[in-house]
């Protein structure tokens, strides 16, 4: 599989060879490869729409779907989410073979049709999180740990926006120097959140320059179980004592998660 990915990346670098057209953002034996492609596709009234496509290829790709993030200064966030969902649908038909170039070609040819679909502009459908039992079957939960936040106000607003755009619920939790993000939602949306978290300049470094988040770790990820609480919103909460934080986890049916992962951060 690793050889297939190397060959695909080499081919993509040759195809998207212009200045800043393609860039490998990260490469890891455990997390796979994340890279970005800048391209254009025909949108409304034959106008070219710039697209930033970020692909996360897990270590077992192409036997599994890639993670995909879509951004464009010409599209709303809801439209970007719709484009991403259509790309993932297309990716399902290309499983087991390297698919990134096919996906880029497909969106270049089909973006206009996607944007012309009435549901693309429906903010109610895209921004409301369903709590019905039919959604629960696809719900996942993940716990992230951040080392620090220097530009806290801006960082928090960014996290809240990402959670809202991707229809994720949960908690951003502060207790002393401990910073945790507990997210619940569709697994593909959780993957896109991680891509955004790792590739966006969301904080500042010690000199005050904007920087990407390099000190984030995924502590836990699993499908939501029957004992887990379904969060109805994403909230930012501060805790003055460890027992308050523990109560939050216990109320959510995550007592074991707290014992195994959070307590280790305190010691």
mmCIF file of C-alpha atoms in Angstrom:
data_model
loop_
_atom_site.group_PDB
_atom_site.id
_atom_site.type_symbol
_atom_site.label_atom_id
_atom_site.label_comp_id
_atom_site.label_asym_id
_atom_site.label_seq_id
_atom_site.Cartn_x
_atom_site.Cartn_y
_atom_site.Cartn_z
ATOM 1 C CA UNK A 1 0.000 0.000 0.000
ATOM 2 C CA UNK A 2 2.831 2.397 0.865
ATOM 3 C CA UNK A 3 4.350 1.922 -2.587
ATOM 4 C CA UNK A 4 1.011 2.723 -4.234
ATOM 5 C CA UNK A 5 0.793 5.962 -2.250
ATOM 6 C CA UNK A 6 4.363 6.942 -3.176
ATOM 7 C CA UNK A 7 3.627 6.335 -6.842
ATOM 8 C CA UNK A 8 0.381 8.300 -6.635
ATOM 9 C CA UNK A 9 2.033 11.263 -4.898
ATOM 10 C CA UNK A 10 4.797 11.273 -7.492
ATOM 11 C CA UNK A 11 2.253 11.298 -10.315
ATOM 12 C CA UNK A 12 0.215 14.062 -8.668
ATOM 13 C CA UNK A 13 3.346 16.186 -8.178
ATOM 14 C CA UNK A 14 4.058 15.830 -11.908
ATOM 15 C CA UNK A 15 0.481 16.757 -12.868
ATOM 16 C CA UNK A 16 0.028 19.627 -10.415
ATOM 17 C CA UNK A 17 3.517 21.038 -10.893
ATOM 18 C CA UNK A 18 2.798 24.769 -10.946
ATOM 19 C CA UNK A 19 3.784 27.107 -8.083
ATOM 20 C CA UNK A 20 1.876 26.102 -4.918
ATOM 21 C CA UNK A 21 -0.383 23.717 -6.877
ATOM 22 C CA UNK A 22 0.444 20.738 -4.663
ATOM 23 C CA UNK A 23 2.171 20.278 -1.311
ATOM 24 C CA UNK A 24 2.741 17.403 1.113
ATOM 25 C CA UNK A 25 1.683 18.697 4.550
ATOM 26 C CA UNK A 26 2.645 15.713 6.677
ATOM 27 C CA UNK A 27 3.789 12.114 6.370
ATOM 28 C CA UNK A 28 3.700 9.476 9.100
ATOM 29 C CA UNK A 29 3.975 5.684 9.320
ATOM 30 C CA UNK A 30 1.085 5.639 11.781
ATOM 31 C CA UNK A 31 -1.179 8.463 10.534
ATOM 32 C CA UNK A 32 -0.549 8.250 6.781
ATOM 33 C CA UNK A 33 -0.024 11.186 4.423
ATOM 34 C CA UNK A 34 -1.748 14.567 4.245
ATOM 35 C CA UNK A 35 -1.314 16.726 1.153
ATOM 36 C CA UNK A 36 -2.965 19.702 -0.481
ATOM 37 C CA UNK A 37 -3.920 20.468 -4.084
ATOM 38 C CA UNK A 38 -4.934 23.885 -5.386
ATOM 39 C CA UNK A 39 -7.043 23.747 -8.538
ATOM 40 C CA UNK A 40 -10.001 25.407 -10.249
ATOM 41 C CA UNK A 41 -13.380 24.159 -11.417
ATOM 42 C CA UNK A 42 -16.153 25.718 -13.456
ATOM 43 C CA UNK A 43 -18.917 27.110 -11.247
ATOM 44 C CA UNK A 44 -21.824 29.492 -11.715
ATOM 45 C CA UNK A 45 -22.082 31.282 -15.077
ATOM 46 C CA UNK A 46 -18.912 29.556 -16.317
ATOM 47 C CA UNK A 47 -16.786 31.377 -13.729
ATOM 48 C CA UNK A 48 -13.733 29.494 -12.443
ATOM 49 C CA UNK A 49 -13.943 28.659 -8.737
ATOM 50 C CA UNK A 50 -10.615 28.228 -6.898
ATOM 51 C CA UNK A 51 -10.550 25.080 -4.761
ATOM 52 C CA UNK A 52 -8.199 24.010 -1.994
ATOM 53 C CA UNK A 53 -8.483 20.243 -1.588
ATOM 54 C CA UNK A 54 -6.731 18.561 1.334
ATOM 55 C CA UNK A 55 -6.510 14.761 1.233
ATOM 56 C CA UNK A 56 -5.585 12.553 4.190
ATOM 57 C CA UNK A 57 -4.493 9.121 2.985
ATOM 58 C CA UNK A 58 -4.563 6.676 5.950
ATOM 59 C CA UNK A 59 -1.937 3.929 6.140
ATOM 60 C CA UNK A 60 -4.393 1.353 4.717
ATOM 61 C CA UNK A 61 -5.452 3.564 1.766
ATOM 62 C CA UNK A 62 -6.666 2.830 -0.911
ATOM 63 C CA UNK A 63 -8.449 -0.025 0.871
ATOM 64 C CA UNK A 64 -10.252 2.689 2.846
ATOM 65 C CA UNK A 65 -11.586 6.129 1.959
ATOM 66 C CA UNK A 66 -9.319 9.167 2.190
ATOM 67 C CA UNK A 67 -10.183 12.041 4.478
ATOM 68 C CA UNK A 68 -11.118 15.101 2.413
ATOM 69 C CA UNK A 69 -11.318 18.795 3.259
ATOM 70 C CA UNK A 70 -12.639 21.416 0.827
ATOM 71 C CA UNK A 71 -12.087 25.166 1.083
ATOM 72 C CA UNK A 72 -12.733 28.035 -1.312
ATOM 73 C CA UNK A 73 -12.950 31.793 -0.958
ATOM 74 C CA UNK A 74 -15.823 31.737 -3.478
ATOM 75 C CA UNK A 75 -17.979 29.155 -1.693
ATOM 76 C CA UNK A 76 -19.849 29.200 1.593
ATOM 77 C CA UNK A 77 -18.884 26.701 4.267
ATOM 78 C CA UNK A 78 -22.136 24.792 3.670
ATOM 79 C CA UNK A 79 -21.273 24.527 -0.027
ATOM 80 C CA UNK A 80 -17.779 23.278 0.829
ATOM 81 C CA UNK A 81 -19.270 20.606 3.095
ATOM 82 C CA UNK A 82 -21.632 19.523 0.304
ATOM 83 C CA UNK A 83 -18.763 19.311 -2.195
ATOM 84 C CA UNK A 84 -16.788 17.214 0.292
ATOM 85 C CA UNK A 85 -19.727 14.849 0.796
ATOM 86 C CA UNK A 86 -20.138 14.409 -2.975
ATOM 87 C CA UNK A 87 -16.404 13.688 -3.312
ATOM 88 C CA UNK A 88 -16.641 11.022 -0.601
ATOM 89 C CA UNK A 89 -19.622 9.446 -2.373
ATOM 90 C CA UNK A 90 -17.589 9.327 -5.566
ATOM 91 C CA UNK A 91 -14.588 7.910 -3.672
ATOM 92 C CA UNK A 92 -16.688 4.932 -2.547
ATOM 93 C CA UNK A 93 -16.956 3.840 -6.187
ATOM 94 C CA UNK A 94 -13.167 3.988 -6.597
ATOM 95 C CA UNK A 95 -12.135 1.918 -3.580
ATOM 96 C CA UNK A 96 -8.996 -0.279 -3.755
ATOM 97 C CA UNK A 97 -7.341 1.840 -6.460
ATOM 98 C CA UNK A 98 -5.445 5.163 -6.151
ATOM 99 C CA UNK A 99 -8.226 7.699 -6.629
ATOM 100 C CA UNK A 100 -7.067 11.261 -5.882
ATOM 101 C CA UNK A 101 -6.484 12.333 -9.487
ATOM 102 C CA UNK A 102 -9.813 10.810 -10.491
ATOM 103 C CA UNK A 103 -11.534 12.751 -7.713
ATOM 104 C CA UNK A 104 -9.906 16.043 -8.749
ATOM 105 C CA UNK A 105 -10.945 15.479 -12.368
ATOM 106 C CA UNK A 106 -14.446 14.548 -11.246
ATOM 107 C CA UNK A 107 -14.956 17.723 -9.205
ATOM 108 C CA UNK A 108 -13.549 19.859 -12.012
ATOM 109 C CA UNK A 109 -16.209 18.395 -14.301
ATOM 110 C CA UNK A 110 -19.109 18.327 -11.812
ATOM 111 C CA UNK A 111 -18.771 21.324 -9.482
ATOM 112 C CA UNK A 112 -21.274 23.409 -11.442
ATOM 113 C CA UNK A 113 -23.903 20.643 -11.260
ATOM 114 C CA UNK A 114 -23.360 20.227 -7.508
ATOM 115 C CA UNK A 115 -23.735 23.963 -6.851
ATOM 116 C CA UNK A 116 -26.913 24.067 -8.952
ATOM 117 C CA UNK A 117 -28.629 21.503 -6.743
ATOM 118 C CA UNK A 118 -31.223 23.247 -4.495
ATOM 119 C CA UNK A 119 -30.059 21.539 -1.284
ATOM 120 C CA UNK A 120 -26.549 22.998 -1.655
ATOM 121 C CA UNK A 121 -27.786 26.379 -0.540
ATOM 122 C CA UNK A 122 -30.156 25.159 2.162
ATOM 123 C CA UNK A 123 -28.688 26.477 5.377
ATOM 124 C CA UNK A 124 -31.323 24.776 7.552
ATOM 125 C CA UNK A 125 -30.446 21.323 6.288
ATOM 126 C CA UNK A 126 -26.725 21.871 6.483
ATOM 127 C CA UNK A 127 -26.493 23.587 9.868
ATOM 128 C CA UNK A 128 -28.997 21.659 12.008
ATOM 129 C CA UNK A 129 -27.700 18.640 13.907
ATOM 130 C CA UNK A 130 -30.162 15.776 14.080
ATOM 131 C CA UNK A 131 -30.490 13.897 17.356
ATOM 132 C CA UNK A 132 -32.720 11.141 15.984
ATOM 133 C CA UNK A 133 -31.847 7.516 16.569
ATOM 134 C CA UNK A 134 -31.223 7.041 12.858
ATOM 135 C CA UNK A 135 -28.199 9.330 13.195
ATOM 136 C CA UNK A 136 -26.871 7.527 16.267
ATOM 137 C CA UNK A 137 -25.774 4.490 14.274
ATOM 138 C CA UNK A 138 -23.154 6.616 12.515
ATOM 139 C CA UNK A 139 -22.046 8.686 15.509
ATOM 140 C CA UNK A 140 -18.414 8.597 16.620
ATOM 141 C CA UNK A 141 -16.676 10.289 19.508
ATOM 142 C CA UNK A 142 -13.082 11.476 19.764
ATOM 143 C CA UNK A 143 -11.047 13.095 22.529
ATOM 144 C CA UNK A 144 -8.226 15.489 21.620
ATOM 145 C CA UNK A 145 -5.560 17.049 23.833
ATOM 146 C CA UNK A 146 -4.003 20.445 23.099
ATOM 147 C CA UNK A 147 -0.708 21.439 24.668
ATOM 148 C CA UNK A 148 -1.498 25.159 24.797
ATOM 149 C CA UNK A 149 -3.418 28.084 23.289
ATOM 150 C CA UNK A 150 -1.565 31.370 22.973
ATOM 151 C CA UNK A 151 -4.240 33.292 21.047
ATOM 152 C CA UNK A 152 -7.063 31.806 23.125
ATOM 153 C CA UNK A 153 -9.986 34.032 22.067
ATOM 154 C CA UNK A 154 -9.352 33.591 18.330
ATOM 155 C CA UNK A 155 -8.563 29.892 18.764
ATOM 156 C CA UNK A 156 -11.807 29.220 20.642
ATOM 157 C CA UNK A 157 -13.904 31.053 18.032
ATOM 158 C CA UNK A 158 -12.224 29.032 15.274
ATOM 159 C CA UNK A 159 -12.923 25.717 17.031
ATOM 160 C CA UNK A 160 -16.562 26.736 17.603
ATOM 161 C CA UNK A 161 -16.952 27.631 13.907
ATOM 162 C CA UNK A 162 -15.421 24.356 12.720
ATOM 163 C CA UNK A 163 -17.683 22.356 15.042
ATOM 164 C CA UNK A 164 -20.747 24.262 13.799
ATOM 165 C CA UNK A 165 -19.812 23.955 10.117
ATOM 166 C CA UNK A 166 -19.134 20.225 10.420
ATOM 167 C CA UNK A 167 -22.205 19.562 12.590
ATOM 168 C CA UNK A 168 -20.121 18.305 15.506
ATOM 169 C CA UNK A 169 -21.238 18.512 19.115
ATOM 170 C CA UNK A 170 -19.322 18.111 22.384
ATOM 171 C CA UNK A 171 -17.096 20.200 24.639
ATOM 172 C CA UNK A 172 -14.000 22.392 24.569
ATOM 173 C CA UNK A 173 -12.766 21.988 28.148
ATOM 174 C CA UNK A 174 -10.263 24.017 30.144
ATOM 175 C CA UNK A 175 -8.977 23.038 33.581
ATOM 176 C CA UNK A 176 -5.781 24.767 34.645
ATOM 177 C CA UNK A 177 -3.267 24.025 31.904
ATOM 178 C CA UNK A 178 -5.248 21.061 30.577
ATOM 179 C CA UNK A 179 -7.095 21.674 27.289
ATOM 180 C CA UNK A 180 -9.363 18.953 25.909
ATOM 181 C CA UNK A 181 -11.690 18.839 22.917
ATOM 182 C CA UNK A 182 -14.423 16.189 23.037
ATOM 183 C CA UNK A 183 -16.177 15.850 19.688
ATOM 184 C CA UNK A 184 -19.168 13.782 18.631
ATOM 185 C CA UNK A 185 -20.536 13.381 15.120
ATOM 186 C CA UNK A 186 -20.143 11.724 11.741
ATOM 187 C CA UNK A 187 -16.762 10.020 11.434
ATOM 188 C CA UNK A 188 -15.891 11.687 8.121
ATOM 189 C CA UNK A 189 -16.643 15.082 9.663
ATOM 190 C CA UNK A 190 -14.415 14.222 12.620
ATOM 191 C CA UNK A 191 -11.631 13.389 10.160
ATOM 192 C CA UNK A 192 -12.131 16.706 8.383
ATOM 193 C CA UNK A 193 -12.001 18.522 11.719
ATOM 194 C CA UNK A 194 -8.612 16.950 12.403
ATOM 195 C CA UNK A 195 -7.363 17.980 8.975
ATOM 196 C CA UNK A 196 -8.472 21.570 9.616
ATOM 197 C CA UNK A 197 -6.915 21.508 13.087
ATOM 198 C CA UNK A 198 -3.556 20.311 11.761
ATOM 199 C CA UNK A 199 -3.333 22.345 8.551
ATOM 200 C CA UNK A 200 -4.815 25.749 9.473
ATOM 201 C CA UNK A 201 -2.887 28.592 11.097
ATOM 202 C CA UNK A 202 -5.073 28.632 14.167
ATOM 203 C CA UNK A 203 -2.644 29.909 16.834
ATOM 204 C CA UNK A 204 0.448 32.112 17.159
ATOM 205 C CA UNK A 205 4.013 31.120 18.068
ATOM 206 C CA UNK A 206 6.193 32.652 20.778
ATOM 207 C CA UNK A 207 7.041 35.586 18.492
ATOM 208 C CA UNK A 208 3.376 36.306 17.734
ATOM 209 C CA UNK A 209 3.381 34.911 14.185
ATOM 210 C CA UNK A 210 0.450 32.805 12.986
ATOM 211 C CA UNK A 211 1.247 29.095 13.133
ATOM 212 C CA UNK A 212 -0.299 25.667 12.620
ATOM 213 C CA UNK A 213 -1.195 23.401 15.528
ATOM 214 C CA UNK A 214 1.650 20.934 15.996
ATOM 215 C CA UNK A 215 0.986 19.954 19.618
ATOM 216 C CA UNK A 216 -2.312 18.117 19.291
ATOM 217 C CA UNK A 217 -2.814 14.453 20.132
ATOM 218 C CA UNK A 218 -5.753 12.108 19.634
ATOM 219 C CA UNK A 219 -6.281 10.391 22.989
ATOM 220 C CA UNK A 220 -9.260 8.252 22.053
ATOM 221 C CA UNK A 221 -11.687 7.509 19.212
ATOM 222 C CA UNK A 222 -14.593 5.091 19.089
ATOM 223 C CA UNK A 223 -18.101 4.604 17.816
ATOM 224 C CA UNK A 224 -20.695 6.005 20.228
ATOM 225 C CA UNK A 225 -22.001 3.280 22.543
ATOM 226 C CA UNK A 226 -25.420 2.972 24.180
ATOM 227 C CA UNK A 227 -24.092 4.243 27.516
ATOM 228 C CA UNK A 228 -22.657 7.405 25.958
ATOM 229 C CA UNK A 229 -24.629 10.645 26.191
ATOM 230 C CA UNK A 230 -25.657 12.306 22.905
ATOM 231 C CA UNK A 231 -24.459 15.913 23.062
ATOM 232 C CA UNK A 232 -26.999 18.361 21.625
ATOM 233 C CA UNK A 233 -24.580 21.273 21.159
ATOM 234 C CA UNK A 234 -20.921 22.245 21.223
ATOM 235 C CA UNK A 235 -20.030 24.175 24.377
ATOM 236 C CA UNK A 236 -16.904 25.825 25.782
ATOM 237 C CA UNK A 237 -16.541 25.148 29.518
ATOM 238 C CA UNK A 238 -14.021 26.055 32.224
ATOM 239 C CA UNK A 239 -13.492 23.878 35.318
ATOM 240 C CA UNK A 240 -11.893 25.054 38.539
ATOM 241 C CA UNK A 241 -11.244 21.587 39.976
ATOM 242 C CA UNK A 242 -10.554 18.057 38.756
ATOM 243 C CA UNK A 243 -13.733 16.672 40.299
ATOM 244 C CA UNK A 244 -15.814 19.091 38.177
ATOM 245 C CA UNK A 245 -14.123 17.822 35.026
ATOM 246 C CA UNK A 246 -14.591 14.223 36.184
ATOM 247 C CA UNK A 247 -18.310 14.837 36.757
ATOM 248 C CA UNK A 248 -18.633 16.132 33.155
ATOM 249 C CA UNK A 249 -17.168 12.889 31.819
ATOM 250 C CA UNK A 250 -19.237 10.696 34.155
ATOM 251 C CA UNK A 251 -22.462 12.489 33.181
ATOM 252 C CA UNK A 252 -21.608 11.794 29.545
ATOM 253 C CA UNK A 253 -21.114 8.079 30.283
ATOM 254 C CA UNK A 254 -17.350 8.423 29.787
ATOM 255 C CA UNK A 255 -16.052 7.517 33.247
ATOM 256 C CA UNK A 256 -13.641 4.910 31.868
ATOM 257 C CA UNK A 257 -12.333 7.374 29.296
ATOM 258 C CA UNK A 258 -11.606 9.890 32.052
ATOM 259 C CA UNK A 259 -9.783 7.320 34.192
ATOM 260 C CA UNK A 260 -7.649 5.947 31.365
ATOM 261 C CA UNK A 261 -6.699 9.141 29.528
ATOM 262 C CA UNK A 262 -7.484 12.352 31.424
ATOM 263 C CA UNK A 263 -6.057 11.419 34.811
ATOM 264 C CA UNK A 264 -2.719 10.650 33.155
ATOM 265 C CA UNK A 265 -2.506 14.297 32.046
ATOM 266 C CA UNK A 266 -2.814 15.515 35.639
ATOM 267 C CA UNK A 267 0.011 13.384 37.041
#
